[in-house]
Amino acid sequence: MVEKAGKHAARDLSGRVAIVTGGGTGLGLEIALTMARRGAAIAIASRSPEHLEEGRGALEAEGARTLSVPCDVRDPHAVRRLVREVEEELGAVDILVNNAAGNFVRPAEALPEKAFANVVDIVLNGTFNCSRATGRAMIAGGRGGVILNIVATYAWTGGPGTIHSACAKAGVLALTRTLAVEWARRGIRVVAIAPGPFESEGAADRLWPSQELEERVRRSIPLGRFATRREVAAAAAWLVSDEAAYVTGECLTLDGGGWLGRGVLGADEPIPKVRRRRR
Ligand code: NAP
């Protein structure tokens, strides 16, 4: 028994304090719940009181020490207040998950400048605001910590129809690698995950609103299915744990092979037996 507990001790998050932005819904909530089950105290932060209330209720039902803080990640003052409040109520922050995002499908030529700027503001500037405020606190406390960013594979493949989000996520990937080096000597690891499509109300409504479109997305994934939120959250919880203590600046892709090239023979049909032509 003792050996068994020891085997998983490095995955344990007991005594850690985590902030999850956008932690009241979708993947953010699933990551918050997974970290809570591993012992972390969790602060969720977002704009909508309903999201915060629902998320907090779900976390408290798991017996977690929980705080929900109204915060728009675009506002650096609000983000600084968030970090202060979490420190006062739960203690020094060990983990930050930058999960808050906005997204929708629109051809680039029809995308208003304001909409582009808004998504970049939430995803890229918001991630910077939260990372800087939390990083400063981690540096001042001298305990180090972990920052986990949620990106998407179109950060490097490009994302037709979602240029705003693709550009913002590419920036977040650069931020991940930059801070990983800049803050390594401060004991802060900075990592990312790039999930492929998974079910969430937000994504379903805005990214594949019809069954036909959803099926098209599913068919594009070599493993033939969407990820479950639990699968993605388990990877996130591992990356922020001590088991991943030597991982920094890395982005873990969980997309069922979705972004990989298909070669000339593709992934949909079995590879045919080809007889060589006689010359
Ligand atoms: P979701 O349910 O739509 O959640 C987005 C969250 O962000 C919401 O809780 C929202 O809360 C919060 N948020 C939005 N703007 C905010 C702001 N200005 N300040 C603070 N919080 C804000 O999204 P999801 O589908 O679970 O996606 C979670 C993450 O995974 C995102 O980073 C997304 O880009 C990434 N991702 C998703 C997929 C997918 O298939 N769904 C694939 C790849 C990557 P409020 O409304 O309360 O502010």
Short mmCIF file of C-alpha atoms and ligand atoms in Angstrom, two decimals:
data_model
loop_
_atom_site.label_atom_id
_atom_site.label_comp_id
_atom_site.label_asym_id
_atom_site.label_seq_id
_atom_site.Cartn_x
_atom_site.Cartn_y
_atom_site.Cartn_z
CA MET A 1 0.00 0.00 0.00
CA VAL A 2 2.77 2.38 1.01
CA GLU A 3 4.55 1.68 -2.24
CA LYS A 4 1.36 2.34 -4.20
CA ALA A 5 0.83 5.74 -2.54
CA GLY A 6 4.48 6.59 -3.21
CA LYS A 7 4.08 5.69 -6.85
CA HIS A 8 1.56 8.48 -7.35
CA ALA A 9 2.90 10.97 -4.80
CA ALA A 10 4.47 13.15 -7.50
CA ARG A 11 1.06 13.50 -9.17
CA ASP A 12 -0.53 14.67 -5.91
CA LEU A 13 -1.43 18.37 -5.73
CA SER A 14 -2.24 18.55 -2.00
CA GLY A 15 -1.43 21.92 -0.51
CA ARG A 16 -1.16 23.61 -3.92
CA VAL A 17 -3.19 26.68 -4.81
CA ALA A 18 -4.33 27.04 -8.41
CA ILE A 19 -6.04 29.75 -10.44
CA VAL A 20 -8.03 28.63 -13.49
CA THR A 21 -9.28 31.38 -15.80
CA GLY A 22 -12.56 30.49 -17.46
CA GLY A 23 -12.78 27.80 -14.78
CA GLY A 24 -16.59 27.82 -14.52
CA THR A 25 -17.29 26.06 -17.83
CA GLY A 26 -16.04 23.45 -20.29
CA LEU A 27 -12.42 22.39 -20.17
CA GLY A 28 -11.49 24.98 -17.52
CA LEU A 29 -13.98 23.46 -15.09
CA GLU A 30 -12.83 19.92 -15.90
CA ILE A 31 -9.19 20.87 -15.23
CA ALA A 32 -10.24 22.61 -12.00
CA LEU A 33 -12.17 19.50 -10.88
CA THR A 34 -9.28 17.16 -11.75
CA MET A 35 -6.77 19.28 -9.83
CA ALA A 36 -9.22 19.55 -6.90
CA ARG A 37 -9.55 15.74 -6.79
CA ARG A 38 -5.75 15.62 -6.52
CA GLY A 39 -5.83 17.91 -3.50
CA ALA A 40 -5.40 21.47 -4.85
CA ALA A 41 -7.34 24.50 -3.59
CA ILE A 42 -8.91 26.17 -6.62
CA ALA A 43 -9.78 29.74 -7.56
CA ILE A 44 -11.84 30.12 -10.71
CA ALA A 45 -12.01 33.48 -12.45
CA SER A 46 -14.24 34.74 -15.26
CA ARG A 47 -16.86 37.37 -16.07
CA SER A 48 -20.25 35.70 -15.74
CA PRO A 49 -21.69 35.29 -12.21
CA GLU A 50 -23.68 32.25 -13.42
CA HIS A 51 -20.56 30.49 -14.69
CA LEU A 52 -18.74 31.26 -11.46
CA GLU A 53 -21.58 30.04 -9.31
CA GLU A 54 -21.99 26.79 -11.24
CA GLY A 55 -18.25 26.13 -11.22
CA ARG A 56 -17.92 26.88 -7.55
CA GLY A 57 -20.84 24.57 -6.72
CA ALA A 58 -19.27 21.71 -8.69
CA LEU A 59 -15.89 22.22 -6.97
CA GLU A 60 -17.40 22.44 -3.50
CA ALA A 61 -19.29 19.22 -4.19
CA GLU A 62 -15.83 17.61 -4.58
CA GLY A 63 -14.91 18.97 -1.15
CA ALA A 64 -12.36 21.42 -2.57
CA ARG A 65 -11.30 24.69 -0.95
CA THR A 66 -12.71 27.01 -3.58
CA LEU A 67 -12.87 30.67 -4.43
CA SER A 68 -14.67 32.24 -7.36
CA VAL A 69 -13.58 35.71 -8.43
CA PRO A 70 -15.26 37.90 -11.04
CA CYS A 71 -12.47 38.97 -13.37
CA ASP A 72 -12.08 39.99 -16.99
CA VAL A 73 -8.61 38.84 -18.01
CA ARG A 74 -8.34 41.75 -20.45
CA ASP A 75 -8.14 44.16 -17.51
CA PRO A 76 -4.67 44.13 -15.88
CA HIS A 77 -5.98 45.88 -12.74
CA ALA A 78 -8.69 43.27 -12.26
CA VAL A 79 -6.10 40.52 -12.78
CA ARG A 80 -3.81 42.03 -10.11
CA ARG A 81 -6.79 42.18 -7.72
CA LEU A 82 -7.54 38.53 -8.54
CA VAL A 83 -4.04 37.38 -7.57
CA ARG A 84 -4.12 39.45 -4.35
CA GLU A 85 -7.52 38.06 -3.36
CA VAL A 86 -6.44 34.48 -4.00
CA GLU A 87 -3.29 34.97 -1.92
CA GLU A 88 -5.34 36.40 0.96
CA GLU A 89 -8.06 33.75 0.87
CA LEU A 90 -6.27 30.57 -0.22
CA GLY A 91 -2.53 31.31 0.09
CA ALA A 92 0.38 31.78 -2.34
CA VAL A 93 -0.42 30.75 -5.90
CA ASP A 94 1.44 27.65 -7.14
CA ILE A 95 -0.40 27.01 -10.41
CA LEU A 96 -1.98 29.24 -13.05
CA VAL A 97 -4.06 27.77 -15.88
CA ASN A 98 -4.65 30.29 -18.69
CA ASN A 99 -7.77 28.75 -20.19
CA ALA A 100 -10.12 31.73 -20.82
CA ALA A 101 -10.80 32.25 -24.51
CA GLY A 102 -13.30 33.44 -27.07
CA ASN A 103 -13.75 31.94 -30.53
CA PHE A 104 -16.15 31.66 -33.47
CA VAL A 105 -15.95 30.86 -37.18
CA ARG A 106 -15.78 33.74 -39.69
CA PRO A 107 -13.96 34.12 -43.01
CA ALA A 108 -11.07 36.56 -42.57
CA GLU A 109 -12.44 38.96 -45.19
CA ALA A 110 -15.70 39.26 -43.19
CA LEU A 111 -14.12 39.55 -39.77
CA PRO A 112 -14.51 43.04 -38.22
CA GLU A 113 -11.26 44.53 -36.89
CA LYS A 114 -12.87 44.87 -33.48
CA ALA A 115 -13.68 41.16 -33.33
CA PHE A 116 -10.09 40.25 -34.24
CA ALA A 117 -8.77 42.62 -31.58
CA ASN A 118 -11.19 41.34 -28.97
CA VAL A 119 -10.17 37.69 -29.34
CA VAL A 120 -6.49 38.64 -29.28
CA ASP A 121 -7.21 40.73 -26.19
CA ILE A 122 -8.80 37.85 -24.30
CA VAL A 123 -6.50 35.06 -25.43
CA LEU A 124 -3.08 36.69 -25.82
CA ASN A 125 -3.22 39.85 -23.72
CA GLY A 126 -5.29 38.04 -21.08
CA THR A 127 -2.70 35.26 -20.88
CA PHE A 128 0.07 37.85 -20.58
CA ASN A 129 -1.82 39.82 -17.88
CA CYS A 130 -2.46 36.70 -15.79
CA SER A 131 1.04 35.27 -16.32
CA ARG A 132 2.73 38.54 -15.39
CA ALA A 133 0.65 39.14 -12.24
CA THR A 134 1.00 35.54 -11.06
CA GLY A 135 4.66 35.30 -12.12
CA ARG A 136 5.50 38.43 -10.13
CA ALA A 137 3.85 36.93 -7.03
CA MET A 138 5.66 33.61 -7.58
CA ILE A 139 8.99 35.40 -7.97
CA ALA A 140 8.38 37.57 -4.89
CA GLY A 141 7.42 34.49 -2.84
CA GLY A 142 10.50 32.58 -4.00
CA ARG A 143 8.54 29.28 -4.23
CA GLY A 144 8.34 29.00 -7.99
CA GLY A 145 5.27 27.52 -9.64
CA VAL A 146 3.75 26.33 -12.89
CA ILE A 147 1.89 28.19 -15.64
CA LEU A 148 -0.15 26.09 -18.05
CA ASN A 149 -1.47 27.67 -21.24
CA ILE A 150 -4.21 26.20 -23.40
CA VAL A 151 -3.48 26.63 -27.10
CA ALA A 152 -4.68 24.80 -30.22
CA THR A 153 -2.82 23.10 -33.06
CA TYR A 154 -3.72 25.91 -35.47
CA ALA A 155 -1.12 27.95 -33.58
CA TRP A 156 1.36 26.29 -35.98
CA THR A 157 -0.82 24.83 -38.76
CA GLY A 158 -2.89 28.00 -39.32
CA GLY A 159 -6.66 27.93 -38.86
CA PRO A 160 -8.81 28.96 -41.83
CA GLY A 161 -12.06 30.43 -40.50
CA THR A 162 -10.56 31.31 -37.11
CA ILE A 163 -7.71 33.68 -37.96
CA HIS A 164 -8.29 35.69 -34.76
CA SER A 165 -7.91 32.68 -32.48
CA ALA A 166 -5.07 31.11 -34.52
CA CYS A 167 -3.02 34.33 -34.32
CA ALA A 168 -3.72 34.70 -30.61
CA LYS A 169 -2.83 31.07 -29.81
CA ALA A 170 0.39 31.37 -31.85
CA GLY A 171 1.28 34.32 -29.63
CA VAL A 172 0.50 32.28 -26.52
CA LEU A 173 2.80 29.52 -27.75
CA ALA A 174 5.60 32.08 -28.19
CA LEU A 175 4.82 33.43 -24.71
CA THR A 176 5.06 29.88 -23.31
CA ARG A 177 8.52 29.30 -24.78
CA THR A 178 9.76 32.79 -23.89
CA LEU A 179 8.70 32.70 -20.25
CA ALA A 180 9.88 29.10 -19.86
CA VAL A 181 13.43 30.34 -20.36
CA GLU A 182 13.06 33.76 -18.77
CA TRP A 183 11.60 32.37 -15.54
CA ALA A 184 13.33 28.97 -15.37
CA ARG A 185 15.89 30.23 -12.82
CA ARG A 186 12.98 31.54 -10.74
CA GLY A 187 11.68 27.98 -10.42
CA ILE A 188 8.69 28.67 -12.66
CA ARG A 189 7.80 26.13 -15.35
CA VAL A 190 5.71 27.35 -18.28
CA VAL A 191 3.99 24.69 -20.39
CA ALA A 192 1.09 24.33 -22.80
CA ILE A 193 -1.39 21.80 -24.10
CA ALA A 194 -2.90 21.84 -27.57
CA PRO A 195 -6.16 19.90 -27.53
CA GLY A 196 -7.90 18.95 -30.72
CA PRO A 197 -11.69 19.24 -30.80
CA PHE A 198 -13.51 18.18 -27.62
CA GLU A 199 -17.12 18.54 -26.66
CA SER A 200 -18.02 21.78 -24.87
CA GLU A 201 -21.13 23.90 -25.16
CA GLY A 202 -19.07 26.92 -26.16
CA ALA A 203 -17.29 25.07 -28.96
CA ALA A 204 -20.37 23.24 -30.21
CA ASP A 205 -22.39 26.46 -30.51
CA ARG A 206 -19.70 28.52 -32.17
CA LEU A 207 -17.38 26.14 -34.01
CA TRP A 208 -19.50 23.22 -35.29
CA PRO A 209 -23.10 24.39 -34.92
CA SER A 210 -24.60 21.74 -37.24
CA GLN A 211 -24.41 17.95 -36.99
CA GLU A 212 -23.04 17.84 -40.51
CA LEU A 213 -20.16 20.12 -39.59
CA GLU A 214 -19.48 18.17 -36.41
CA GLU A 215 -19.31 14.96 -38.45
CA ARG A 216 -16.90 16.63 -40.90
CA VAL A 217 -14.62 17.61 -38.03
CA ARG A 218 -14.81 14.08 -36.57
CA ARG A 219 -13.91 12.51 -39.92
CA SER A 220 -10.80 14.69 -40.11
CA ILE A 221 -9.35 13.07 -36.96
CA PRO A 222 -7.29 9.89 -37.56
CA LEU A 223 -8.42 8.38 -34.23
CA GLY A 224 -11.99 8.98 -35.44
CA ARG A 225 -13.42 10.74 -32.40
CA PHE A 226 -13.30 13.92 -30.33
CA ALA A 227 -11.29 13.95 -27.09
CA THR A 228 -13.19 13.74 -23.84
CA ARG A 229 -12.67 16.68 -21.50
CA ARG A 230 -11.43 14.20 -18.89
CA GLU A 231 -8.65 13.02 -21.18
CA VAL A 232 -7.46 16.57 -21.76
CA ALA A 233 -7.80 17.52 -18.08
CA ALA A 234 -5.79 14.47 -16.97
CA ALA A 235 -2.89 15.57 -19.19
CA ALA A 236 -3.17 19.12 -17.84
CA ALA A 237 -3.11 17.91 -14.22
CA TRP A 238 -0.05 15.78 -14.97
CA LEU A 239 1.82 18.68 -16.56
CA VAL A 240 1.32 20.91 -13.51
CA SER A 241 2.39 18.14 -11.11
CA ASP A 242 5.88 17.25 -9.87
CA GLU A 243 5.89 14.22 -12.16
CA ALA A 244 6.48 16.71 -14.97
CA ALA A 245 9.06 18.70 -12.98
CA TYR A 246 11.61 18.62 -15.81
CA VAL A 247 9.16 19.70 -18.54
CA THR A 248 9.16 23.35 -19.48
CA GLY A 249 8.55 25.32 -22.67
CA GLU A 250 6.86 22.24 -24.13
CA CYS A 251 3.44 21.98 -25.73
CA LEU A 252 1.70 18.62 -25.43
CA THR A 253 -0.67 17.91 -28.33
CA LEU A 254 -3.80 15.85 -27.61
CA ASP A 255 -5.67 15.77 -30.89
CA GLY A 256 -6.02 12.15 -32.00
CA GLY A 257 -3.43 12.78 -34.71
CA GLY A 258 -5.54 15.56 -36.20
CA TRP A 259 -2.78 17.96 -37.16
CA LEU A 260 -0.43 15.42 -38.70
CA GLY A 261 0.00 15.17 -42.44
CA ARG A 262 -1.87 12.35 -44.19
CA GLY A 263 0.85 11.48 -46.68
CA VAL A 264 -0.42 10.85 -50.20
CA LEU A 265 -2.58 7.89 -49.18
CA GLY A 266 -4.57 9.59 -46.43
CA ALA A 267 -6.03 8.23 -43.20
CA ASP A 268 -9.62 7.39 -44.19
CA GLU A 269 -9.11 4.17 -46.19
CA PRO A 270 -6.81 1.20 -45.57
CA ILE A 271 -3.59 1.52 -47.51
CA PRO A 272 -4.07 -0.51 -50.72
CA LYS A 273 -1.73 -3.29 -51.79
CA VAL A 274 0.04 -1.89 -54.77
CA ARG A 275 1.55 -4.11 -57.46
CA ARG A 276 4.52 -2.74 -59.29
CA ARG A 277 3.84 -1.99 -62.90
CA ARG A 278 5.72 -4.08 -65.42
CA ARG A 279 7.79 -2.06 -67.80
P1 NAP B 1 -15.73 27.62 -23.14
O1 NAP B 1 -16.53 26.61 -22.41
O2 NAP B 1 -16.38 28.51 -24.14
O3 NAP B 1 -14.99 28.48 -22.02
C1 NAP B 1 -14.36 29.69 -22.22
C2 NAP B 1 -14.25 30.32 -20.83
O4 NAP B 1 -13.52 31.53 -20.94
C3 NAP B 1 -15.61 30.64 -20.23
O5 NAP B 1 -15.66 30.06 -18.93
C4 NAP B 1 -15.63 32.16 -20.13
O6 NAP B 1 -16.27 32.55 -18.92
C5 NAP B 1 -14.14 32.49 -20.09
N1 NAP B 1 -13.85 33.82 -20.63
C6 NAP B 1 -14.11 34.28 -21.87
N2 NAP B 1 -13.72 35.57 -21.97
C7 NAP B 1 -13.19 35.91 -20.77
C8 NAP B 1 -12.62 37.09 -20.25
N3 NAP B 1 -12.51 38.21 -21.00
N4 NAP B 1 -12.17 37.09 -18.97
C9 NAP B 1 -12.28 35.98 -18.22
N5 NAP B 1 -12.82 34.83 -18.63
C10 NAP B 1 -13.27 34.80 -19.91
O7 NAP B 1 -14.45 27.02 -23.87
P2 NAP B 1 -13.88 25.52 -24.02
O8 NAP B 1 -14.41 24.99 -25.29
O9 NAP B 1 -14.00 24.76 -22.76
O10 NAP B 1 -12.34 25.90 -24.28
C11 NAP B 1 -11.41 26.00 -23.24
C12 NAP B 1 -10.02 26.25 -23.81
O11 NAP B 1 -9.64 25.21 -24.71
C13 NAP B 1 -9.90 27.56 -24.59
O12 NAP B 1 -8.64 28.14 -24.35
C14 NAP B 1 -10.00 27.09 -26.03
O13 NAP B 1 -9.41 27.99 -26.94
C15 NAP B 1 -9.24 25.78 -25.95
N6 NAP B 1 -9.55 24.82 -27.02
C16 NAP B 1 -10.83 24.37 -27.18
C17 NAP B 1 -11.11 23.40 -28.14
C18 NAP B 1 -12.49 22.80 -28.27
O14 NAP B 1 -12.68 21.91 -29.10
N7 NAP B 1 -13.47 23.22 -27.49
C19 NAP B 1 -10.07 22.94 -28.97
C20 NAP B 1 -8.78 23.45 -28.80
C21 NAP B 1 -8.53 24.39 -27.80
P3 NAP B 1 -17.16 33.90 -18.78
O15 NAP B 1 -18.14 33.91 -19.92
O16 NAP B 1 -17.80 33.70 -17.44
O17 NAP B 1 -16.21 35.06 -18.79
#
